[in-house]
Amino acid sequence: MAAASGAASNAAASTNLLELNDIEAGYGRAALVLRGLTVQVPPATVVCLVGPNGAGKSTVLKVASGMLAPRSGSILVDGVDVTGTNSQRMLKHGLAHVLQGHSVFREMTVAENVLLGAFTVKDQKVIDERVAFVQNLFPIVGERWKQLAGLLSGGQQKQVEFARSLMVSPKVVLLDEPSMGLDPKTTAKVFEQVARMRDAGTAVLLVEQNARRALETADIGCVLDLGRVHISGPAPELLADPTLGELYLGGRPAS
Ligand SMILES: Nc1ncnc2c1ncn2[C@@H]1O[C@H](COP(=O)(O)OP(=O)(O)OP(=O)(O)O)[C@@H](O)[C@H]1O
Ligand SMILES: [Mg+2]
């Protein structure tokens, strides 16, 4: 387990799909939220960022997706420096962001919601292939394709959001609190889907307050504290560490 360096480092730097290096960021004139944060996301990996309310987890994802420009530091996507790129262009570089809370349009059909994710894709054949791909990955999306999204349950709506984010074949998906508002059984299903996204070839940077459950799915865990990654390492090691459990994961590991 690496302390303080903040690097989720089981891969050489050049192979990371996403790197946030020494990021400082904040809002307006308020104090900095991120103070030298470094996170690396290798291919075919779920990296999970945990930390208490207000620690800056959503801010990390906003910086990664171009919604918030960092004051300093660099952002690399698949080795390309994209620091300062806005969120629409970030999508073209291969970063998709599923925001905290529910963001389906309830009065639109599942199909319309998912196809919104393909607004930058011009080739209908590519769109058709991606629709087939997401319907295969998330069967409920195909089954409810023509229904209003507002009629789906919270967990089903989350899958519509995942499907929308995958329409551009992103290299990395940024997931902000995907279990928010969901019961334990639905949460388990949503995390299964996160693992399936990874297994289908998309790297995932996941932010969760439901830290224990998220680390059971993640490959690498990072603990955010005072605006930096305080500790990072293989998720099973973080889960098994009793001190970390007490301090950051809401109690000791289940024995
Ligand atoms: N749009 C904003 N304008 C000003 N300050 C903000 C804004 N968004 C977040 N902040 C502040 O930045 C800090 C980090 O917020 P952030 O939303 O990143 O935390 P978080 O770890 O995602 O919290 P939570 O677990 O509650 O989602 C907080 O102090 C918050 O008040
Ligand atoms: Mg948040």
GROMACS .gro file of C-alpha atoms and ligand atoms in nm:
model
  287
    1MET     CA    1   0.000   0.000   0.000
    2ALA     CA    2   0.144   0.340  -0.093
    3ALA     CA    3   0.108   0.618   0.160
    4ALA     CA    4   0.096   0.985   0.063
    5SER     CA    5   0.227   0.947  -0.294
    6GLY     CA    6  -0.131   0.915  -0.408
    7ALA     CA    7  -0.034   0.703  -0.707
    8ALA     CA    8  -0.255   0.407  -0.779
    9SER     CA    9   0.045   0.243  -0.930
   10ASN     CA   10   0.013  -0.111  -1.053
   11ALA     CA   11   0.097  -0.008  -1.407
   12ALA     CA   12   0.371   0.193  -1.571
   13ALA     CA   13   0.281   0.560  -1.608
   14SER     CA   14   0.268   0.543  -1.988
   15THR     CA   15  -0.005   0.278  -1.983
   16ASN     CA   16  -0.251   0.471  -1.768
   17LEU     CA   17  -0.573   0.570  -1.945
   18LEU     CA   18  -0.622   0.862  -1.708
   19GLU     CA   19  -0.373   1.051  -1.497
   20LEU     CA   20  -0.443   1.345  -1.272
   21ASN     CA   21  -0.104   1.480  -1.167
   22ASP     CA   22  -0.050   1.710  -0.870
   23ILE     CA   23  -0.387   1.882  -0.916
   24GLU     CA   24  -0.482   2.198  -0.730
   25ALA     CA   25  -0.843   2.304  -0.778
   26GLY     CA   26  -1.121   2.493  -0.605
   27TYR     CA   27  -1.423   2.716  -0.657
   28GLY     CA   28  -1.395   3.092  -0.708
   29ARG     CA   29  -1.208   3.264  -0.430
   30ALA     CA   30  -1.278   2.995  -0.172
   31ALA     CA   31  -0.992   2.788  -0.034
   32LEU     CA   32  -0.855   2.511  -0.254
   33VAL     CA   33  -1.044   2.181  -0.238
   34LEU     CA   34  -0.777   1.970  -0.408
   35ARG     CA   35  -0.421   2.032  -0.292
   36GLY     CA   36  -0.174   1.829  -0.492
   37LEU     CA   37  -0.394   1.533  -0.583
   38THR     CA   38  -0.255   1.254  -0.798
   39VAL     CA   39  -0.462   0.961  -0.927
   40GLN     CA   40  -0.381   0.712  -1.202
   41VAL     CA   41  -0.631   0.483  -1.375
   42PRO     CA   42  -0.475   0.191  -1.567
   43PRO     CA   43  -0.669   0.007  -1.842
   44ALA     CA   44  -0.930  -0.254  -1.748
   45THR     CA   45  -0.928  -0.130  -1.390
   46VAL     CA   46  -1.181   0.012  -1.145
   47VAL     CA   47  -1.014   0.274  -0.926
   48CYS     CA   48  -1.228   0.381  -0.632
   49LEU     CA   49  -1.186   0.710  -0.452
   50VAL     CA   50  -1.333   0.713  -0.102
   51GLY     CA   51  -1.366   0.991   0.154
   52PRO     CA   52  -1.619   1.169   0.372
   53ASN     CA   53  -1.878   1.426   0.260
   54GLY     CA   54  -1.711   1.739   0.132
   55ALA     CA   55  -1.370   1.573   0.092
   56GLY     CA   56  -1.364   1.672  -0.274
   57LYS     CA   57  -1.458   1.346  -0.449
   58SER     CA   58  -1.702   1.504  -0.696
   59THR     CA   59  -1.452   1.784  -0.749
   60VAL     CA   60  -1.192   1.529  -0.863
   61LEU     CA   61  -1.436   1.399  -1.126
   62LYS     CA   62  -1.532   1.751  -1.235
   63VAL     CA   63  -1.164   1.830  -1.292
   64ALA     CA   64  -1.111   1.501  -1.478
   65SER     CA   65  -1.407   1.565  -1.711
   66GLY     CA   66  -1.323   1.930  -1.786
   67MET     CA   67  -1.617   2.078  -1.592
   68LEU     CA   68  -1.376   2.255  -1.357
   69ALA     CA   69  -1.035   2.381  -1.471
   70PRO     CA   70  -0.753   2.301  -1.228
   71ARG     CA   71  -0.543   2.590  -1.098
   72SER     CA   72  -0.234   2.379  -1.146
   73GLY     CA   73  -0.134   2.024  -1.231
   74SER     CA   74  -0.195   1.819  -1.545
   75ILE     CA   75  -0.456   1.580  -1.684
   76LEU     CA   76  -0.351   1.306  -1.928
   77VAL     CA   77  -0.590   1.081  -2.119
   78ASP     CA   78  -0.419   0.781  -2.273
   79GLY     CA   79  -0.089   0.969  -2.262
   80VAL     CA   80  -0.224   1.290  -2.422
   81ASP     CA   81  -0.209   1.610  -2.215
   82VAL     CA   82  -0.568   1.744  -2.213
   83THR     CA   83  -0.529   1.999  -1.930
   84GLY     CA   84  -0.761   2.297  -1.991
   85THR     CA   85  -0.990   2.109  -2.232
   86ASN     CA   86  -1.363   2.175  -2.184
   87SER     CA   87  -1.609   1.898  -2.101
   88GLN     CA   88  -1.749   1.853  -2.452
   89ARG     CA   89  -1.401   1.807  -2.597
   90MET     CA   90  -1.309   1.576  -2.307
   91LEU     CA   91  -1.586   1.348  -2.431
   92LYS     CA   92  -1.408   1.333  -2.767
   93HIS     CA   93  -1.084   1.244  -2.589
   94GLY     CA   94  -1.265   0.945  -2.437
   95LEU     CA   95  -1.384   1.058  -2.094
   96ALA     CA   96  -1.750   1.014  -1.998
   97HIS     CA   97  -1.892   1.145  -1.668
   98VAL     CA   98  -2.196   1.002  -1.488
   99LEU     CA   99  -2.293   1.276  -1.243
  100GLN     CA  100  -2.388   1.239  -0.877
  101GLY     CA  101  -2.765   1.192  -0.828
  102HIS     CA  102  -3.011   1.089  -1.095
  103SER     CA  103  -2.972   1.247  -1.434
  104VAL     CA  104  -3.214   1.062  -1.660
  105PHE     CA  105  -3.480   1.270  -1.830
  106ARG     CA  106  -3.793   1.112  -1.686
  107GLU     CA  107  -4.030   1.241  -1.955
  108MET     CA  108  -3.816   1.097  -2.233
  109THR     CA  109  -3.797   0.732  -2.336
  110VAL     CA  110  -3.508   0.507  -2.241
  111ALA     CA  111  -3.404   0.513  -2.608
  112GLU     CA  112  -3.402   0.895  -2.622
  113ASN     CA  113  -3.201   0.912  -2.300
  114VAL     CA  114  -2.941   0.663  -2.423
  115LEU     CA  115  -2.914   0.819  -2.769
  116LEU     CA  116  -2.841   1.160  -2.613
  117GLY     CA  117  -2.505   1.007  -2.522
  118ALA     CA  118  -2.430   0.964  -2.892
  119PHE     CA  119  -2.485   1.327  -2.992
  120THR     CA  120  -2.122   1.362  -3.103
  121VAL     CA  121  -2.135   1.043  -3.313
  122LYS     CA  122  -2.232   1.107  -3.676
  123ASP     CA  123  -2.212   0.755  -3.824
  124GLN     CA  124  -2.547   0.573  -3.786
  125LYS     CA  125  -2.376   0.233  -3.820
  126VAL     CA  126  -2.154   0.314  -3.522
  127ILE     CA  127  -2.459   0.429  -3.324
  128ASP     CA  128  -2.644   0.104  -3.406
  129GLU     CA  129  -2.341  -0.101  -3.295
  130ARG     CA  130  -2.320   0.088  -2.967
  131VAL     CA  131  -2.692   0.049  -2.903
  132ALA     CA  132  -2.653  -0.328  -2.950
  133PHE     CA  133  -2.349  -0.323  -2.719
  134VAL     CA  134  -2.520  -0.136  -2.432
  135GLN     CA  135  -2.840  -0.338  -2.465
  136ASN     CA  136  -2.634  -0.654  -2.433
  137LEU     CA  137  -2.442  -0.518  -2.132
  138PHE     CA  138  -2.753  -0.384  -1.959
  139PRO     CA  139  -3.046  -0.608  -2.064
  140ILE     CA  140  -3.303  -0.389  -1.885
  141VAL     CA  141  -3.214  -0.104  -2.120
  142GLY     CA  142  -3.314  -0.314  -2.421
  143GLU     CA  143  -3.625  -0.453  -2.253
  144ARG     CA  144  -3.757  -0.104  -2.161
  145TRP     CA  145  -3.621   0.073  -2.472
  146LYS     CA  146  -3.947   0.245  -2.570
  147GLN     CA  147  -4.079   0.317  -2.221
  148LEU     CA  148  -4.055   0.650  -2.039
  149ALA     CA  149  -3.740   0.650  -1.828
  150GLY     CA  150  -3.935   0.793  -1.532
  151LEU     CA  151  -4.122   0.463  -1.504
  152LEU     CA  152  -3.802   0.270  -1.425
  153SER     CA  153  -3.676   0.203  -1.072
  154GLY     CA  154  -3.374   0.392  -0.936
  155GLY     CA  155  -3.132   0.108  -1.010
  156GLN     CA  156  -3.273   0.064  -1.360
  157GLN     CA  157  -3.241   0.438  -1.425
  158LYS     CA  158  -2.878   0.418  -1.314
  159GLN     CA  159  -2.820   0.155  -1.582
  160VAL     CA  160  -2.973   0.391  -1.840
  161GLU     CA  161  -2.719   0.653  -1.728
  162PHE     CA  162  -2.435   0.400  -1.761
  163ALA     CA  163  -2.559   0.301  -2.107
  164ARG     CA  164  -2.573   0.668  -2.213
  165SER     CA  165  -2.214   0.721  -2.095
  166LEU     CA  166  -2.092   0.421  -2.298
  167MET     CA  167  -2.243   0.537  -2.629
  168VAL     CA  168  -1.921   0.719  -2.723
  169SER     CA  169  -1.699   0.414  -2.651
  170PRO     CA  170  -1.518   0.602  -2.375
  171LYS     CA  171  -1.174   0.499  -2.260
  172VAL     CA  172  -1.261   0.598  -1.904
  173VAL     CA  173  -1.597   0.640  -1.730
  174LEU     CA  174  -1.617   0.865  -1.425
  175LEU     CA  175  -1.892   0.744  -1.190
  176ASP     CA  176  -2.005   0.971  -0.908
  177GLU     CA  177  -2.184   0.786  -0.626
  178PRO     CA  178  -2.366   0.531  -0.844
  179SER     CA  179  -2.527   0.370  -0.537
  180MET     CA  180  -2.681   0.692  -0.405
  181GLY     CA  181  -3.042   0.641  -0.298
  182LEU     CA  182  -3.043   0.270  -0.381
  183ASP     CA  183  -3.127  -0.018  -0.145
  184PRO     CA  184  -2.853  -0.277  -0.066
  185LYS     CA  185  -2.980  -0.532  -0.318
  186THR     CA  186  -3.000  -0.279  -0.601
  187THR     CA  187  -2.663  -0.136  -0.498
  188ALA     CA  188  -2.511  -0.483  -0.535
  189LYS     CA  189  -2.657  -0.507  -0.887
  190VAL     CA  190  -2.524  -0.165  -0.982
  191PHE     CA  191  -2.173  -0.262  -0.866
  192GLU     CA  192  -2.204  -0.584  -1.068
  193GLN     CA  193  -2.272  -0.364  -1.370
  194VAL     CA  194  -1.968  -0.150  -1.288
  195ALA     CA  195  -1.755  -0.465  -1.293
  196ARG     CA  196  -1.914  -0.564  -1.625
  197MET     CA  197  -1.825  -0.226  -1.774
  198ARG     CA  198  -1.465  -0.284  -1.668
  199ASP     CA  199  -1.467  -0.637  -1.805
  200ALA     CA  200  -1.607  -0.505  -2.134
  201GLY     CA  201  -1.296  -0.286  -2.168
  202THR     CA  202  -1.374   0.050  -2.005
  203ALA     CA  203  -1.158   0.180  -1.721
  204VAL     CA  204  -1.359   0.328  -1.436
  205LEU     CA  205  -1.285   0.600  -1.182
  206LEU     CA  206  -1.550   0.551  -0.917
  207VAL     CA  207  -1.634   0.781  -0.631
  208GLU     CA  208  -1.832   0.638  -0.341
  209GLN     CA  209  -1.935   0.704   0.014
  210ASN     CA  210  -2.048   0.343   0.035
  211ALA     CA  211  -1.676   0.273   0.069
  212ARG     CA  212  -1.671  -0.090   0.177
  213ARG     CA  213  -1.913  -0.203  -0.093
  214ALA     CA  214  -1.729  -0.005  -0.362
  215LEU     CA  215  -1.389  -0.143  -0.262
  216GLU     CA  216  -1.526  -0.496  -0.294
  217THR     CA  217  -1.575  -0.422  -0.664
  218ALA     CA  218  -1.273  -0.197  -0.722
  219ASP     CA  219  -0.923  -0.313  -0.811
  220ILE     CA  220  -0.748  -0.013  -0.658
  221GLY     CA  221  -0.862   0.210  -0.373
  222CYS     CA  222  -0.757   0.567  -0.296
  223VAL     CA  223  -0.842   0.745   0.027
  224LEU     CA  224  -0.896   1.120  -0.016
  225ASP     CA  225  -0.803   1.335   0.281
  226LEU     CA  226  -0.725   1.707   0.303
  227GLY     CA  227  -0.738   1.747  -0.073
  228ARG     CA  228  -0.492   1.474  -0.167
  229VAL     CA  229  -0.482   1.100  -0.205
  230HIS     CA  230  -0.361   1.005   0.139
  231ILE     CA  231  -0.330   0.631   0.090
  232SER     CA  232  -0.372   0.408  -0.214
  233GLY     CA  233  -0.327   0.043  -0.292
  234PRO     CA  234  -0.499  -0.279  -0.400
  235ALA     CA  235  -0.861  -0.260  -0.283
  236PRO     CA  236  -0.846  -0.595  -0.093
  237GLU     CA  237  -0.551  -0.463   0.112
  238LEU     CA  238  -0.737  -0.146   0.204
  239LEU     CA  239  -1.042  -0.348   0.300
  240ALA     CA  240  -0.839  -0.579   0.522
  241ASP     CA  241  -0.654  -0.300   0.706
  242PRO     CA  242  -0.820  -0.256   1.049
  243THR     CA  243  -0.685   0.096   1.110
  244LEU     CA  244  -0.805   0.219   0.772
  245GLY     CA  245  -1.136   0.050   0.833
  246GLU     CA  246  -1.182   0.238   1.160
  247LEU     CA  247  -1.074   0.573   1.018
  248TYR     CA  248  -1.217   0.579   0.670
  249LEU     CA  249  -1.442   0.286   0.591
  250GLY     CA  250  -1.697   0.309   0.868
  251GLY     CA  251  -1.579   0.036   1.102
  252ARG     CA  252  -1.371  -0.279   1.112
  253PRO     CA  253  -1.377  -0.537   0.833
  254ALA     CA  254  -1.637  -0.810   0.872
  255SER     CA  255  -1.468  -1.117   1.019
  256LIG     N1  256  -2.015   2.455  -0.717
  256LIG     C1  257  -1.950   2.479  -0.603
  256LIG     N2  258  -1.923   2.604  -0.562
  256LIG     C2  259  -1.856   2.629  -0.448
  256LIG     N3  260  -1.809   2.532  -0.366
  256LIG     C3  261  -1.833   2.406  -0.401
  256LIG     C4  262  -1.904   2.371  -0.521
  256LIG     N4  263  -1.912   2.236  -0.529
  256LIG     C5  264  -1.848   2.189  -0.420
  256LIG     N5  265  -1.801   2.289  -0.344
  256LIG     C6  266  -1.725   2.275  -0.218
  256LIG     O1  267  -1.611   2.193  -0.243
  256LIG     C7  268  -1.589   2.102  -0.137
  256LIG     C8  269  -1.584   1.960  -0.191
  256LIG     O2  270  -1.711   1.930  -0.248
  256LIG     P1  271  -1.737   1.795  -0.329
  256LIG     O3  272  -1.874   1.806  -0.385
  256LIG     O4  273  -1.626   1.769  -0.422
  256LIG     O5  274  -1.730   1.687  -0.210
  256LIG     P2  275  -1.767   1.532  -0.211
  256LIG     O6  276  -1.652   1.460  -0.152
  256LIG     O7  277  -1.812   1.491  -0.347
  256LIG     O8  278  -1.889   1.529  -0.109
  256LIG     P3  279  -2.019   1.432  -0.106
  256LIG     O9  280  -1.974   1.303  -0.045
  256LIG    O10  281  -2.112   1.507  -0.014
  256LIG    O11  282  -2.072   1.417  -0.245
  256LIG     C9  283  -1.699   2.127  -0.034
  256LIG    O12  284  -1.647   2.208   0.068
  256LIG    C10  285  -1.805   2.201  -0.114
  256LIG    O13  286  -1.875   2.291  -0.032
  257MG      MG  287  -1.991   1.424  -0.423
   0.00000   0.00000   0.00000
